Structures are given as structure tokens and as C-alpha cells.
XYZ file of C-alpha atoms in Angstrom:
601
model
C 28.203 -31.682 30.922
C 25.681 -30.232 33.613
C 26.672 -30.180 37.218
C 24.040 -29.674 40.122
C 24.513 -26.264 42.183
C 26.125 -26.231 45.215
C 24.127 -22.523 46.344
C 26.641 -20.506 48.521
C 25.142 -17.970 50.943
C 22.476 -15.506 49.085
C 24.797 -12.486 49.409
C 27.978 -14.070 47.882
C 28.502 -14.826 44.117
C 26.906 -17.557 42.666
C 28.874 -17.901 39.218
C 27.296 -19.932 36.854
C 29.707 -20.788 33.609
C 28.272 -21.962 30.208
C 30.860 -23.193 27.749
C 29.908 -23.159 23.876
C 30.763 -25.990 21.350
C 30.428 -23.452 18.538
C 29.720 -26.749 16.604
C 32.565 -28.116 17.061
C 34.595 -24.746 16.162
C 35.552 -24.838 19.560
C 35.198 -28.314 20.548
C 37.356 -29.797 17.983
C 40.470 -28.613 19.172
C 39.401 -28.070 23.230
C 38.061 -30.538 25.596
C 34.676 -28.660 26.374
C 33.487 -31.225 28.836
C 36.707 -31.755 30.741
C 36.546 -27.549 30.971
C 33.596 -27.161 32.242
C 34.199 -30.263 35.002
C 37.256 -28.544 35.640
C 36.107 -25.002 36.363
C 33.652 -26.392 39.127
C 35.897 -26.463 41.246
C 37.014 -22.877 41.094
C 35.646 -20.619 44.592
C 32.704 -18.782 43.700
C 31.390 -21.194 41.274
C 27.762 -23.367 41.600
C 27.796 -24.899 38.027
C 28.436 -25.336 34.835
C 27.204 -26.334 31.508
C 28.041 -27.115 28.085
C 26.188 -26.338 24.816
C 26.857 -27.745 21.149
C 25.285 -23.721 20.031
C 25.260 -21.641 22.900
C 23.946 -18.498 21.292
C 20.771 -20.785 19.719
C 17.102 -20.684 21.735
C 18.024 -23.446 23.605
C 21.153 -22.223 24.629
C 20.027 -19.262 25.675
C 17.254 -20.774 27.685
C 19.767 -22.477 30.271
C 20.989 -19.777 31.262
C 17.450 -18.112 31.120
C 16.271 -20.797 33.673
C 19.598 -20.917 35.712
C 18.741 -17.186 36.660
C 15.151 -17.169 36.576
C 15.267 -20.241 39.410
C 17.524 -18.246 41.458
C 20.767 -20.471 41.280
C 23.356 -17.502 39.839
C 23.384 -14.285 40.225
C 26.647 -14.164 37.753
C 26.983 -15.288 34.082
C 30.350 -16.588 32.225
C 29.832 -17.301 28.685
C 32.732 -18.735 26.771
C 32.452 -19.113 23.645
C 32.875 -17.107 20.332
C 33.913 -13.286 20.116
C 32.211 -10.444 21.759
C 31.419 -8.242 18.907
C 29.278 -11.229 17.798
C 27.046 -12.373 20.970
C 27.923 -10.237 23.920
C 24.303 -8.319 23.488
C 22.871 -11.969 22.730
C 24.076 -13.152 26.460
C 23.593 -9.786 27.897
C 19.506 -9.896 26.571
C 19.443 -13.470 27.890
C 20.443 -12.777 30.900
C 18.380 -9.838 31.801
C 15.030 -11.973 30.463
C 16.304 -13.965 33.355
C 15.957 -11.074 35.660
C 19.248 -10.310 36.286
C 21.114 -7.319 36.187
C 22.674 -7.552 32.565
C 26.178 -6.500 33.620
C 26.656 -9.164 35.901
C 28.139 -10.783 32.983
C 31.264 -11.702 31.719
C 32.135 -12.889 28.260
C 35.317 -15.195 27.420
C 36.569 -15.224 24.158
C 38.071 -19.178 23.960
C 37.156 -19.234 19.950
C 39.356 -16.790 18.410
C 41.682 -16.526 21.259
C 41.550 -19.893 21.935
C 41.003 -23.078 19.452
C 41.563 -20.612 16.269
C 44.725 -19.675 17.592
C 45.934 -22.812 19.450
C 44.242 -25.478 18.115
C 47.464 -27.401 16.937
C 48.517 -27.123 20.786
C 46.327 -29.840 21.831
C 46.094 -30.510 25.801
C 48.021 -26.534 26.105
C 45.398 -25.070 24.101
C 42.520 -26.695 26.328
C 44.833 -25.410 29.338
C 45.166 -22.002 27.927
C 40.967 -21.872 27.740
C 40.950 -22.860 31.416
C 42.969 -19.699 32.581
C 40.872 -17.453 30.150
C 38.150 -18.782 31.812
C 39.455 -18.574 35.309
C 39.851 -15.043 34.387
C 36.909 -13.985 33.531
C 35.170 -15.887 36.576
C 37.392 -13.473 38.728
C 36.342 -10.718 36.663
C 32.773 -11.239 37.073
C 33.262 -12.001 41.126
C 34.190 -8.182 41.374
C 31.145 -6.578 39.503
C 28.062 -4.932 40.302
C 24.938 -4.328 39.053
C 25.098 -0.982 36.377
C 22.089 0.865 34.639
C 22.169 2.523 31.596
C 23.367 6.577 31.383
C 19.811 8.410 30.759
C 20.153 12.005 29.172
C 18.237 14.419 27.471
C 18.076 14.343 23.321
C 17.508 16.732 20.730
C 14.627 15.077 18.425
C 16.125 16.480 15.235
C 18.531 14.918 12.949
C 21.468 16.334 10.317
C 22.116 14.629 7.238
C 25.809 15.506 5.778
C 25.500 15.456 2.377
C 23.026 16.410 -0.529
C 23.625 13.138 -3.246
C 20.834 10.211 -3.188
C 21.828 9.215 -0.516
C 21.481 12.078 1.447
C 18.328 13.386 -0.065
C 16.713 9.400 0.583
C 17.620 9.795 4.278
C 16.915 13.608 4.930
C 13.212 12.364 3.364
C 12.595 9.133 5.639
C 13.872 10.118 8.798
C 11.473 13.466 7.946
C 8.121 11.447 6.465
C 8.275 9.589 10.010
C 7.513 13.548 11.726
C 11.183 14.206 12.792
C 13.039 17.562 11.550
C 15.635 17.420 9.642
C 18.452 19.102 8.640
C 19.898 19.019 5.014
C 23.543 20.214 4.119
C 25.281 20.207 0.958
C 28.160 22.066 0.344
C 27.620 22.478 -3.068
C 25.056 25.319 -4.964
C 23.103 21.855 -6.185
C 21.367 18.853 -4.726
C 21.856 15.251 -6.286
C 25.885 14.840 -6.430
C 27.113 12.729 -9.141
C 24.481 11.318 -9.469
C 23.080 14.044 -11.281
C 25.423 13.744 -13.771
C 24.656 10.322 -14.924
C 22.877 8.929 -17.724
C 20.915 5.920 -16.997
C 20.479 3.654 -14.112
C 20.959 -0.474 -14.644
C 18.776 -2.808 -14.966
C 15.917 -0.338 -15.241
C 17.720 2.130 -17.958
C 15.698 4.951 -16.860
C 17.291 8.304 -16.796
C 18.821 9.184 -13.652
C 18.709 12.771 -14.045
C 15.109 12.520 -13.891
C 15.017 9.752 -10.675
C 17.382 12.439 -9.191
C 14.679 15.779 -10.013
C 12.080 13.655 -8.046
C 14.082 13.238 -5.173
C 15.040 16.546 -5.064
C 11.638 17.938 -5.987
C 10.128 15.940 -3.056
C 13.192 16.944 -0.667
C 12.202 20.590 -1.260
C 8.591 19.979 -0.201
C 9.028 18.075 2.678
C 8.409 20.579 5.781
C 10.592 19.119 8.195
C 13.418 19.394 5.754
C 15.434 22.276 5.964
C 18.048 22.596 2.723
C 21.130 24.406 3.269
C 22.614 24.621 0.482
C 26.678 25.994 -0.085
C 27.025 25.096 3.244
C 29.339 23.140 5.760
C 30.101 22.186 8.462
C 33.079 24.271 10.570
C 32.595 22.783 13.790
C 31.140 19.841 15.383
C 31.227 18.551 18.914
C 28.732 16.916 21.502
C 27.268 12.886 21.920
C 24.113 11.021 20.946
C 21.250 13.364 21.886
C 23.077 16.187 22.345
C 25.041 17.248 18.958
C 26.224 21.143 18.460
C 26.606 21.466 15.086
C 28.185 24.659 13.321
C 27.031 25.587 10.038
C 29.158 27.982 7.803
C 27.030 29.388 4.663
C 29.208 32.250 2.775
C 30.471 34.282 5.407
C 27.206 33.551 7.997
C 27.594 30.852 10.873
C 24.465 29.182 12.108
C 24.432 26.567 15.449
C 22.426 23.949 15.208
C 21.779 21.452 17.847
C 20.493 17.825 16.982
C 20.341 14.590 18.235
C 21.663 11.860 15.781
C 23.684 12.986 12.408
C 23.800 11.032 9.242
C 27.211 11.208 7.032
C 26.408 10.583 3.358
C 29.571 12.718 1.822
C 29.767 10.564 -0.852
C 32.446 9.675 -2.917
C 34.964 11.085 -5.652
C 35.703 9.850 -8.770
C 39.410 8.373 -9.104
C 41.829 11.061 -10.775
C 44.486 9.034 -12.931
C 48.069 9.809 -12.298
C 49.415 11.593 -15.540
C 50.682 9.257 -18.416
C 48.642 5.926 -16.405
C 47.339 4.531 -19.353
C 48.078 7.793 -21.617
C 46.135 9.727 -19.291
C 46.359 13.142 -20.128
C 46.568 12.292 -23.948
C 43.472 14.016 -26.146
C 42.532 10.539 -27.099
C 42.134 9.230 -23.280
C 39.108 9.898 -21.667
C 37.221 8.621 -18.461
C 34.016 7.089 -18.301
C 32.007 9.950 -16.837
C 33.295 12.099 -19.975
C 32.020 9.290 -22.044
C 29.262 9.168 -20.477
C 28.141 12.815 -20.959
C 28.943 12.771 -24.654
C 27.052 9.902 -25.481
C 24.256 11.347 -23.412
C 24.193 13.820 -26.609
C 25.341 12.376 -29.165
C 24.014 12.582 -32.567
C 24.566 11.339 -36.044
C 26.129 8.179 -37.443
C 30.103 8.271 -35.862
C 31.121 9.223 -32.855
C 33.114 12.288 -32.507
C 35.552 12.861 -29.518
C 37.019 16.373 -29.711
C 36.641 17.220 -33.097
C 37.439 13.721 -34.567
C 35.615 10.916 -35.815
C 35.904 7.087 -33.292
C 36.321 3.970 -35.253
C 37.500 2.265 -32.689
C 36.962 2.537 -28.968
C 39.217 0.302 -25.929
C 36.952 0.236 -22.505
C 40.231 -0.047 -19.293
C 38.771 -1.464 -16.597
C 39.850 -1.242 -12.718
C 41.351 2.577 -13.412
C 41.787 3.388 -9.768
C 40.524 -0.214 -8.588
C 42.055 -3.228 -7.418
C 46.135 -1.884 -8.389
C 49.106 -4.072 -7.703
C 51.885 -2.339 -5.368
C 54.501 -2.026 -6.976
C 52.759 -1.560 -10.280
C 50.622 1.362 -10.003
C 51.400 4.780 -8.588
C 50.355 5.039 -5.052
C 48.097 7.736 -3.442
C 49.092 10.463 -0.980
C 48.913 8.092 1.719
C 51.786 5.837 -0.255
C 49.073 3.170 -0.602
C 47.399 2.149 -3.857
C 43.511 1.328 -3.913
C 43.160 -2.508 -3.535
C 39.667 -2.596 -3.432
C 37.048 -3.372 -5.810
C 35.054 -0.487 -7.033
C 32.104 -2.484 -7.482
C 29.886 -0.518 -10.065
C 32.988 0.156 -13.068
C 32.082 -3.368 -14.814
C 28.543 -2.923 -15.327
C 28.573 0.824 -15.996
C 31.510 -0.138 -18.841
C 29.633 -3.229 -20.030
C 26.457 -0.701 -20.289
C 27.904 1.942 -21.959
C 29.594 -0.488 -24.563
C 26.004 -1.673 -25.560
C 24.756 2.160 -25.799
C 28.258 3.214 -28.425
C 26.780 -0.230 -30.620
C 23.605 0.967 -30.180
C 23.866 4.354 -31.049
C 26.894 3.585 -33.560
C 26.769 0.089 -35.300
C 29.752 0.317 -37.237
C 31.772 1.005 -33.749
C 34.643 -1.547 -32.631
C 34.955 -1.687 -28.760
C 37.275 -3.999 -27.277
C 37.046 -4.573 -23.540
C 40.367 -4.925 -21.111
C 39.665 -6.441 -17.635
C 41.170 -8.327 -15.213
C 37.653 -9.959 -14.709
C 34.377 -9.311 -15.248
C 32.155 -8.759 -11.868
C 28.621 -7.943 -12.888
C 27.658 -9.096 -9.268
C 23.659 -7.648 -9.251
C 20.656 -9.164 -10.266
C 20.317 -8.420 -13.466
C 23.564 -7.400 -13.946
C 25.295 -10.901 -16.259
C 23.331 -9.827 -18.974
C 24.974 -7.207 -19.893
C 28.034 -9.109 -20.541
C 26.080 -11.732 -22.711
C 24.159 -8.779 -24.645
C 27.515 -7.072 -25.356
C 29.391 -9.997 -26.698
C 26.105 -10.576 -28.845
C 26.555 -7.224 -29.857
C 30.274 -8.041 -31.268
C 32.518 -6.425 -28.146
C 35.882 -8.200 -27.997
C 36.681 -8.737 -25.045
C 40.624 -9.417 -23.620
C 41.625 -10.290 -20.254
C 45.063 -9.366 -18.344
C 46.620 -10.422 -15.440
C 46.691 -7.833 -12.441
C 50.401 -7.363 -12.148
C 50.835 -7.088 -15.843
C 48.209 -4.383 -17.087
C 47.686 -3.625 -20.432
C 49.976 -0.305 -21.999
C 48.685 2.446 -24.131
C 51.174 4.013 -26.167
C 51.406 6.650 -29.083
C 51.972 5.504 -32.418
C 52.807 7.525 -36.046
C 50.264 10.290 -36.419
C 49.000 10.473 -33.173
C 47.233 6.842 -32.790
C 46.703 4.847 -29.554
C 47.693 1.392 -29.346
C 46.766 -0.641 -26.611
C 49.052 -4.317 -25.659
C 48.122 -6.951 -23.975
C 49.034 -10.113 -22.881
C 45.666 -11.489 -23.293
C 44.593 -14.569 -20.898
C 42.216 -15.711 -23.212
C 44.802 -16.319 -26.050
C 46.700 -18.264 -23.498
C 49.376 -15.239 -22.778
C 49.132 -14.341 -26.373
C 50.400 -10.376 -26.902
C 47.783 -8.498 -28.820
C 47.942 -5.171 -29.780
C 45.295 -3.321 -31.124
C 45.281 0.398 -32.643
C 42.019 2.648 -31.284
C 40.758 6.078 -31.885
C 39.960 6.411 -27.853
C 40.328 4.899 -24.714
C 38.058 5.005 -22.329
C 39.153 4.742 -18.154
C 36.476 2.921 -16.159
C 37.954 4.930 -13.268
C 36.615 3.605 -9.879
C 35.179 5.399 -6.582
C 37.630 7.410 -3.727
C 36.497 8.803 -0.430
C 34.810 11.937 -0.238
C 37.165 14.414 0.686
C 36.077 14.897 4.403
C 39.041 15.093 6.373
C 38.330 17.938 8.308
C 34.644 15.920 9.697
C 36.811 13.365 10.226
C 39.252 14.924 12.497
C 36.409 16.753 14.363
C 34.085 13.912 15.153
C 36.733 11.504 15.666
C 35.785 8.793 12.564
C 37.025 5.677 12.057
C 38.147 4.704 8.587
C 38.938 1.281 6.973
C 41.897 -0.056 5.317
C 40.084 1.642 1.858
C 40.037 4.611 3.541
C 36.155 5.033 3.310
C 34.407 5.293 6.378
C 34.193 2.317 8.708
C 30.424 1.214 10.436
C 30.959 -0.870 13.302
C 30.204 -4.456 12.154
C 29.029 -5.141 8.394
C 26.303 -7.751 9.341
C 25.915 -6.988 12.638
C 25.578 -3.058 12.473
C 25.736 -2.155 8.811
C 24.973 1.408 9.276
C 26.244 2.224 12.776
C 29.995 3.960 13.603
C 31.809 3.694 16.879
C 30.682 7.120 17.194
C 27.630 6.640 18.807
C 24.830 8.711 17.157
C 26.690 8.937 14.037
C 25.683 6.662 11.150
C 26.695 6.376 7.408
C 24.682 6.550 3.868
C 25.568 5.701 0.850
C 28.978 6.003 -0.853
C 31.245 7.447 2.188
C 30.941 4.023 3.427
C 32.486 2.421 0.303
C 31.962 1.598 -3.795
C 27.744 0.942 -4.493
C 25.224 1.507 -6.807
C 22.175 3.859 -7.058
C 20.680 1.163 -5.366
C 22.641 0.179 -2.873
C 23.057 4.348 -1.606
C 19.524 4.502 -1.653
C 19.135 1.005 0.513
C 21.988 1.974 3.059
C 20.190 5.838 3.259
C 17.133 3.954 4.249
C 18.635 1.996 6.828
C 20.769 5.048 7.959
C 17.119 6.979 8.216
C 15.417 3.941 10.125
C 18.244 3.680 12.569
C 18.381 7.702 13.540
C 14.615 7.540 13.421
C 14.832 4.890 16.508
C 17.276 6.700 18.102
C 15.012 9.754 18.216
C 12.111 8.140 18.866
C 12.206 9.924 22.671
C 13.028 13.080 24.204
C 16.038 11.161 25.996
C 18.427 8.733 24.999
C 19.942 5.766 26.929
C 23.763 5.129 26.726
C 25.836 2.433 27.895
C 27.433 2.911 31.031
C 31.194 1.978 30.553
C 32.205 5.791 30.801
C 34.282 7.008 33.769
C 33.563 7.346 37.380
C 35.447 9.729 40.063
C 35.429 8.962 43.869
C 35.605 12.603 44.853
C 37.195 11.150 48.164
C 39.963 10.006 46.778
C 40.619 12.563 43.819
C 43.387 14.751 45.208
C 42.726 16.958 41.954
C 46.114 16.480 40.390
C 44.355 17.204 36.632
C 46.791 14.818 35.785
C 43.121 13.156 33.776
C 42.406 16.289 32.681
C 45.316 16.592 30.574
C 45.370 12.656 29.237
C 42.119 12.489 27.897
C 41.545 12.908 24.261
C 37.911 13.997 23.976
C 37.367 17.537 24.919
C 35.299 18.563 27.686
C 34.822 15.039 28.576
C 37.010 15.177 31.940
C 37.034 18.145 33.690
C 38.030 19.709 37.395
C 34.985 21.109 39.183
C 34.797 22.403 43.314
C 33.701 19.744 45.893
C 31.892 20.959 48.787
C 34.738 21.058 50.831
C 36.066 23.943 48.452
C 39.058 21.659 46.658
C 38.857 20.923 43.035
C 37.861 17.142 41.563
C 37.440 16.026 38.297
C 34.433 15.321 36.964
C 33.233 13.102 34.113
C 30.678 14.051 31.314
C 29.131 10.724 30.729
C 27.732 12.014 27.472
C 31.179 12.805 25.930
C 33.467 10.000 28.027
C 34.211 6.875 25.881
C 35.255 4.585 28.660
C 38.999 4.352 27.003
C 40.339 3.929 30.727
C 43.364 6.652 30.012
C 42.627 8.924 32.929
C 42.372 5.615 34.986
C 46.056 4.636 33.637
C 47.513 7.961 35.132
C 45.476 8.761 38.045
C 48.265 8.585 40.996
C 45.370 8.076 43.769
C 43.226 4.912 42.018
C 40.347 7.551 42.214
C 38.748 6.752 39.047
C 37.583 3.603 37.432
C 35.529 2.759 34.459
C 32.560 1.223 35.372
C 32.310 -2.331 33.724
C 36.145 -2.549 33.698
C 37.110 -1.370 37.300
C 40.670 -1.807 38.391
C 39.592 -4.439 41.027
C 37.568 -6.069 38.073
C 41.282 -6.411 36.498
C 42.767 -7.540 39.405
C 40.436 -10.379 39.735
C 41.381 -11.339 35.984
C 44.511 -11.129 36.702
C 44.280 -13.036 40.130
C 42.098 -15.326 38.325
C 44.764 -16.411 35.242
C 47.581 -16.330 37.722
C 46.029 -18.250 40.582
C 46.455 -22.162 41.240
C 44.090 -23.541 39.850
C 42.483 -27.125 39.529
C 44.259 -29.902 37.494
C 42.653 -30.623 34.569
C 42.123 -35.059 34.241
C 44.527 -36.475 32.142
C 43.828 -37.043 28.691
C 41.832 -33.612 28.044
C 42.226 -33.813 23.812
C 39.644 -33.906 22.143
């Protein structure tokens, strides 16, 4: 439903509201129409309109128009969540020449007919006051540029595996210095100590070399090798960087910084699935013997392998309750991602090397999920592996039997529940990936981590690469379980991101940080003492000789907590001022107009 303007004087608010269908993810459970009749009649507002996609061209294009013909000079969008399309609406407004932070976005999706749906005419009542809200929201707020400061053109990669080494080299092939750390002696990680690489089967020690080899060419790479990091501190543009090589320290200042730590192999808890027996063994061990192996059997410590039992999801996707927990009391949930098709390989290279070899395969499931990948499966069952499949709360056991013998019981899904048990010379743990043990980085640069404690990027789709740290991106394995591959494609997009962030000698940042009226600041340092980010309030002398704070708006993150205990209302945080919030509030709370009768949908 569009509405013709009513204009009110040119130096009041003219609030234009646009109210999204999300195809009917919205619209099935709220009265869109009867929403956006109702909210014309809200003070302050000229019209508004209704759109089956509002984020789509044409969407966008109303409220393009709207602005560019000079009937609003403010913009409520309700529609999905913010993370999504806030920059969508922000861009379309400013291509209508308005101030982009003139803008308000209402969440009525998630918050609204996800959550209420069932409510019927409530839930289309509950929208209206969200709405009302954010119209007297965006009544209160003025036009805001973007935080302009000087940036260091020179970035520092965290980490010397493939995926460090593939960033270090693109963000230095497009003429931008680089900094290389590793705290090992070595480049490559573990990586290096791999055999081959899937589908391709070429030897990953010698993909690794190449890297490294070209790494230590490059001239705007500098390797530090043995090195890390003791101290970190600063914002995009502007990081200082402490560098602690044997018992020398080394500052380093630079403008974007790329965490590829890596990963650590899971360590299985003593007696989980015999661990710790001579017989047991994880895959990486397997993996370096067969890279040597020679003759017709198979020997593992000095005896001869008949028989071999490949465990998958060591370390991956555990049951509470059934497998030990970590440190943290919580036991890794996750998939590990690369275990299947790195077991499935290595099962083809024991009948490959050693014909006469049985190897029986335990899994919950098989999840070959790359290109490529399925064929593996089908070319080891060719080959004669035997596969059985268990249920996640009931994992197969591994027990010792006369002489010394493993024997490994199932209750095998394929068999219809059937318990198998089958007698093997070695069992193999497909152990899966951990985080990189970074806490120290973490607790210095403030980084988020997920619910499998790897580190967290901002939106997976959206901003793959990105952290809430701004300036701060991930590569590679500290962000979670991947391939060769996929560390090598993240590193990429890690290096293509920091290389667009120091493209200039300056760097733009949002301006939701902080502000002090020095008029009002009766310099209490009660905001000194609340904020959380060092150095980013601070009390400095006026010019009539008392002391004020002062905000960095390089370090600042806009989390309002000096505002919260500031007993004079001297500081706000632009984009969310307090009178902002009181017009929400004002806004939800006031009377406002009846919606018709009958709003369902």
C-alpha cells in the first residue's frame, strides 16, 4: 500500500516508512498493508509503502526515488534482521543522497512474525509498536560521517601453516609489506607432515616446499621465525604489535593483521578406545609410517598387521554423557570435516601397498562432502574394506583379549543392530581438528570464539573472513575443521580483504564510538574506570584547566558503558544517543493509532 506525502515544513522530519513482505515470511503471519496504513498516521510521518522483497532492485529503488525527489529526509525499513540488510538500506539510501544514518532499521521478522506468528492480530500489534519505535528513534538523529584516521600500509599474518604462508604471499604480490610470524623453528605446520593431498594425490610435502620456497623470496615478506607475539594493542590502521624472538623484543606497527594459528590435532583421553595401548595409533602416526613403508606386511612397532580397524569421529561429533569432556567440561560436537576422506584415503593406500590387508571401517556416517571426494568410498569398498556403522550414543569398544589382541564390538546398523566383534592387529583413531592453542591472542585482542571454540568471523555468508575486531581477519584452520583447500581459499580471501583495507594511507571507521560534551563532563572518571578497552576513554585538561574525558575513536567500540554510568548525561554514542532511546521508548509507549479491525492476515 502507497500513500501520497503530506510534506511537513523543510526543516522538520519527513519520515518515510517501507514495510517488507519478506515473501510472505513476514506477511503471512502480520497484516503488512493494515501496518503501513496504520503508521501514517503517526507525527512526523509523510508515507509509507509496502514491498513483497524490500531488499530486491525494485525495492530499493522506492526508497531511492522517495529521497532523490525530496519527499523524506528519514528512512524506516522494517523488515528482516540487521546483520542481513542494514548496509543494503544504508547504500540505498545514500544513492538517494541522503545522509546514510538518517536511517533506522526495524527488525519485525525475527522479532516479530518468527516469534509471534501464532499471536495473530497481537503479533501484527506488537510490529506496530516496534515500528512506532523506531520512527521515534529516527526523529532524534542527525546526519554522521565516517571516523577518518591515519593507517599503517603493512599487514601481519599470525601464523606460518598454508594458510598463513598463502596470505603473507597475496596480500605481498599486490606491493604491500608483510609481516610473517611463526612460532615454530619451521614454516608449513601440519601440513608439512602430511602425505598426500585428495583428489589430486600429489605429495603435500612438496606443495608445502613451494609455498615456502616462494614465501622466502617474496621481498615484502619478512619471516620471523620462533617468534610470537607478547603484546598486542591498537585499531584498524593503527596496530602495535610486539614481537618476542628468544630473549629479543621487536615493535612492529601495522595496519590490518591476519590470524591463521591453525589448528591442533585432537589428543584422546587415555583408555578412549584403548588409547594408550601399543596397538592404538592415530591417523597422523599412520600416516607417517605408511609414508615409508616397505615390503609385503605392514609392521607397527616391531610386529607384523593382518588386520587393521579405521575409528572414525575420534575427537568429533561426541555424545555428552558418553565421551569425556574437555577442560572447558564440554565435549566437541562438531564435525571435523576432513577425518572421513583422509580415513577412506588412507584405507585405499594400506590395500594398495598391502593386498593381503583386512581393514574394517567404524563410522557413524560417512561424509565425503567435496567434489571428488564419494569416490573414495566406492573405490574402497571395491577394494574389499568392510565397512560397519554405529549409532552416536553407542560407540564401538576396543578391548584386550588373550595375548595381547584388540577386539573391536559393535552394534552394527547395517546388520540391523547386529553385535559384531572383530579381532585386529591395530586400530587406527581418525582423530579430528581442536583450536590452536591461542589463548593468550585471544585475551589480548579481545576475540570472539564460537560454540566450537574456534574463532568466530562475523557472519559466514555475509563476512566469511571478517571478526568483530575490526582489522582483524581469519585464515584457514583457526576458524574451524577444512581441507588444504579450503585454508588455502579462506587465506586468499583473508589476503584480498586486508589488501582493501590497506589500499590507502587512511582508513574510514564507522562512527558509533563515543562522544563527550566537555560542558557537561564534570570529570568524575567514573567512564574511565567502566570501560573495558584500554586507553580508549581517558581524562584530558579542558581549556578552562579542569579535567574531561576524552574518547579515542580508534580504540572506542560504541558499547555505551561509560554512557550507562556517566552521572551528568555528558556522553552519548553517536547513532544510539540517549535522546535517540528516549524517542524509542516514547515511541513504543505512546498512544498510538488503532489499527482497523480485522488486521490477520
Amino acid at each position: 500500500m502507497d500513500n501520497k506525502p503530506v510534506i511537513p515544513p523543510a526543516d522538520e522530519p519527513r519520515i518515510g516508512v517501507y514495510i517488507c513482505r519478506c515473501g510472505g515470511n513476514i506477511s503471512d503471519y502480520l497484516n503488512t498493508e493494515k501496518l503501513a496504513e496504520t503508521v501514517r498516521g503517526i507525527p512526523g510521518v509523510v508515507l509509507s509503502k509496502v514491498d513483497t522483497f524490500m531488499c530486491s532492485d525494485p525495492g530499493q529503488d522506492k526508497i531511492v526515488q522517495d529521497v532523490q525527489n525530496g519527499l523524506v529526509n528519514r528512512v524506516v525499513v522494517a523488515s528482516c534482521s540487521p546483520f542481513l540488510h542494514e548496509v543494503t538500506f544504508q547504500a540505498a539510501v545514500k544513492r538517494g543522497g541522503m545522509n546514510p544514518y538518517l536511517y533506522a532499521h526495524v527488525n519485525i521478522r525475527e522479532q516479530g512474525s518468527w516469534a509471534h506468528g501464532h499471536q495473530g492480530e497481537a503479533a501484527t500489534q506488537h510490529a506496530l509498536h516496534m515500528i512506532a519505535g523506531g520512527i521515534g528513534k529516527v526523529r532524534h538523529q542527525r546526519p554522521l560521517e565516517k571516523i577518518r584516521l591515519p593507517s599503517e600500509r603493512r599487514a601481519l599474518v599470525i601464523g606460518g601453516g598454508v594458510a598463513g604462508l598463502k596470505a603473507a604471499l597475496d596480500v605481498a604480490r599486490r606491493g604491500l609489506p608483510v609481516i610473517l610470524l611463526e612460532k615454530s623453528a619451521n614454516l608449513g605446520g601440519h601440513a608439512a607432515e602430511l602425505g598426500q593431498v585428495y583428489p589430486s594425490e600429489l605429495e603435500v610435502r612438496e606443495l608445502v616446499q613451494r609455498l615456502v620456497s616462494q614465501v622466502r623470496q617474496e621481498k615484502n615478506i619478512t619471516v620471523l621465525t620462533g617468534s610470537e607475539i607478547s603484546a598486542i594493542s591498537g585499531f584498524l590502521g593503527n596496530f602495535e604489535a610486539t614481537v618476542t624472538t628468544g630473549a629479543a623484543s621487536q615493535s612492529h606497527t601495522v595496519g590490518a593483521v591476519i590470524v591463521a594459528t591453525g589448528f591442533e590435532p585432537y589428543v584422546p583421553a587415555p583408555g578412549e578406545y584403548a588409547f594408550g595401548h601399543d596397538q592404538v595409533a592415530t591417523l597422523p602416526e599412520l600416516v607417517k609410517v605408511l609414508r615409508e613403508a616397505s615390503g609385503d606386511r605392514l609392521m607397527w612397532k616391531g610386529k607384523p598387521v593382518g588386520r587393521v580397524a579405521l575409528m572414525h569421529c575420534v575427537g568429533s561429533r561426541q555424545c555428552e554423557g558418553v565421551f569425556p569432556p574437555q577442560a572447558d567440561g564440554k565435549v566437541n560436537d562438531y564435525c571435523s570435516r576432513v577425518c572421513c576422506t583422509s580415513l577412506l584415503r588412507n584405507a585405499l593406500e594400506l590395500k594398495k601397498k598391502f593386498p593381503g590387508i583386512e581393514v574394517y571401517d567404524f563410522h557413524q556416517d560417512i561424509r565425503t562432502y567435496g567434489r571428488g571426494q564419494e569416490e573414495y568410498y566406492t573405490r574402497a569398498s571395491e577394494a574389499g574394506v568392510v565397512y560397519l556403522r554405529w549409532k552416536g550414543e553407542e560407540p564401538p569398544t576396543v578391548t584386550e583379549g588373550p595375548g595381547g589382541a584388540l577386539h573391536v564390538t559393535v552394534k552394527d546398523q547395517l546388520t540391523f543392530g547386529e553385535e559384531i566383534e572383530v579381532p585386529v592387529d591395530l586400530v587406527v583413531l581418525g582423530v579430528g581438528m581442536m583450536p590452536g592453542k591461542i589463548a593468550g591472542l585471544m585475551d589480548m585482542m579481545k576475540l570472539p570464539v564460537g560454540a566450537d571454540r574456534f574463532l568466530q568471523e562475523v557472519h559466514p555468508k555475509l563476512r566469511p573472513v571478517e571478526m568483530a575486531v575490526a582489522g582483524v581477519l581469519l585464515a584457514g584452520t583457526a576458524q574451524g575443521p577444512m581441507s588444504i583447500e579450503e585454508s588455502l581459499e579462506g587465506a586468499s580471501a583473508a589476503a584480498a580483504k586486508a589488501s582493501i583495507l590497506l589500499a590507502h594511507d587512511y582508513t574510514d571507521l564507522e562512527p558509533f564510538v563515543a562522544l563527550v560534551n566537555p560542558d557537561l563532563c564534570v570529570g568524575c572518571n567514573a567512564c574511565v574506570k567502566e570501560c573495558q578497552y584500554a586507553g580508549a576513554v581517558a581524562m584530558k585538561p579542558a581549556e578552562n584547566g579542569k579535567a574531561v574525558a576524552f574518547v579515542n575513536a580508534g580504540l572506542c567500540k560504541g558499547c555505551g558503558a561509560c554512557v550507562a554510568v556517566c552521572p551528568a548525561r555528558a556522553i552519548d554514542v553517536q547513532g544510539w544517543t540517549l535522546d535517540q532511546f528516549d524517542g524509542m521508548i516514547d515511541g513504543m509507549t505512546d498512544d498510538l493509532p488503532a489499527l482497523p479491525q480485522g488486521v490477520t492476515s
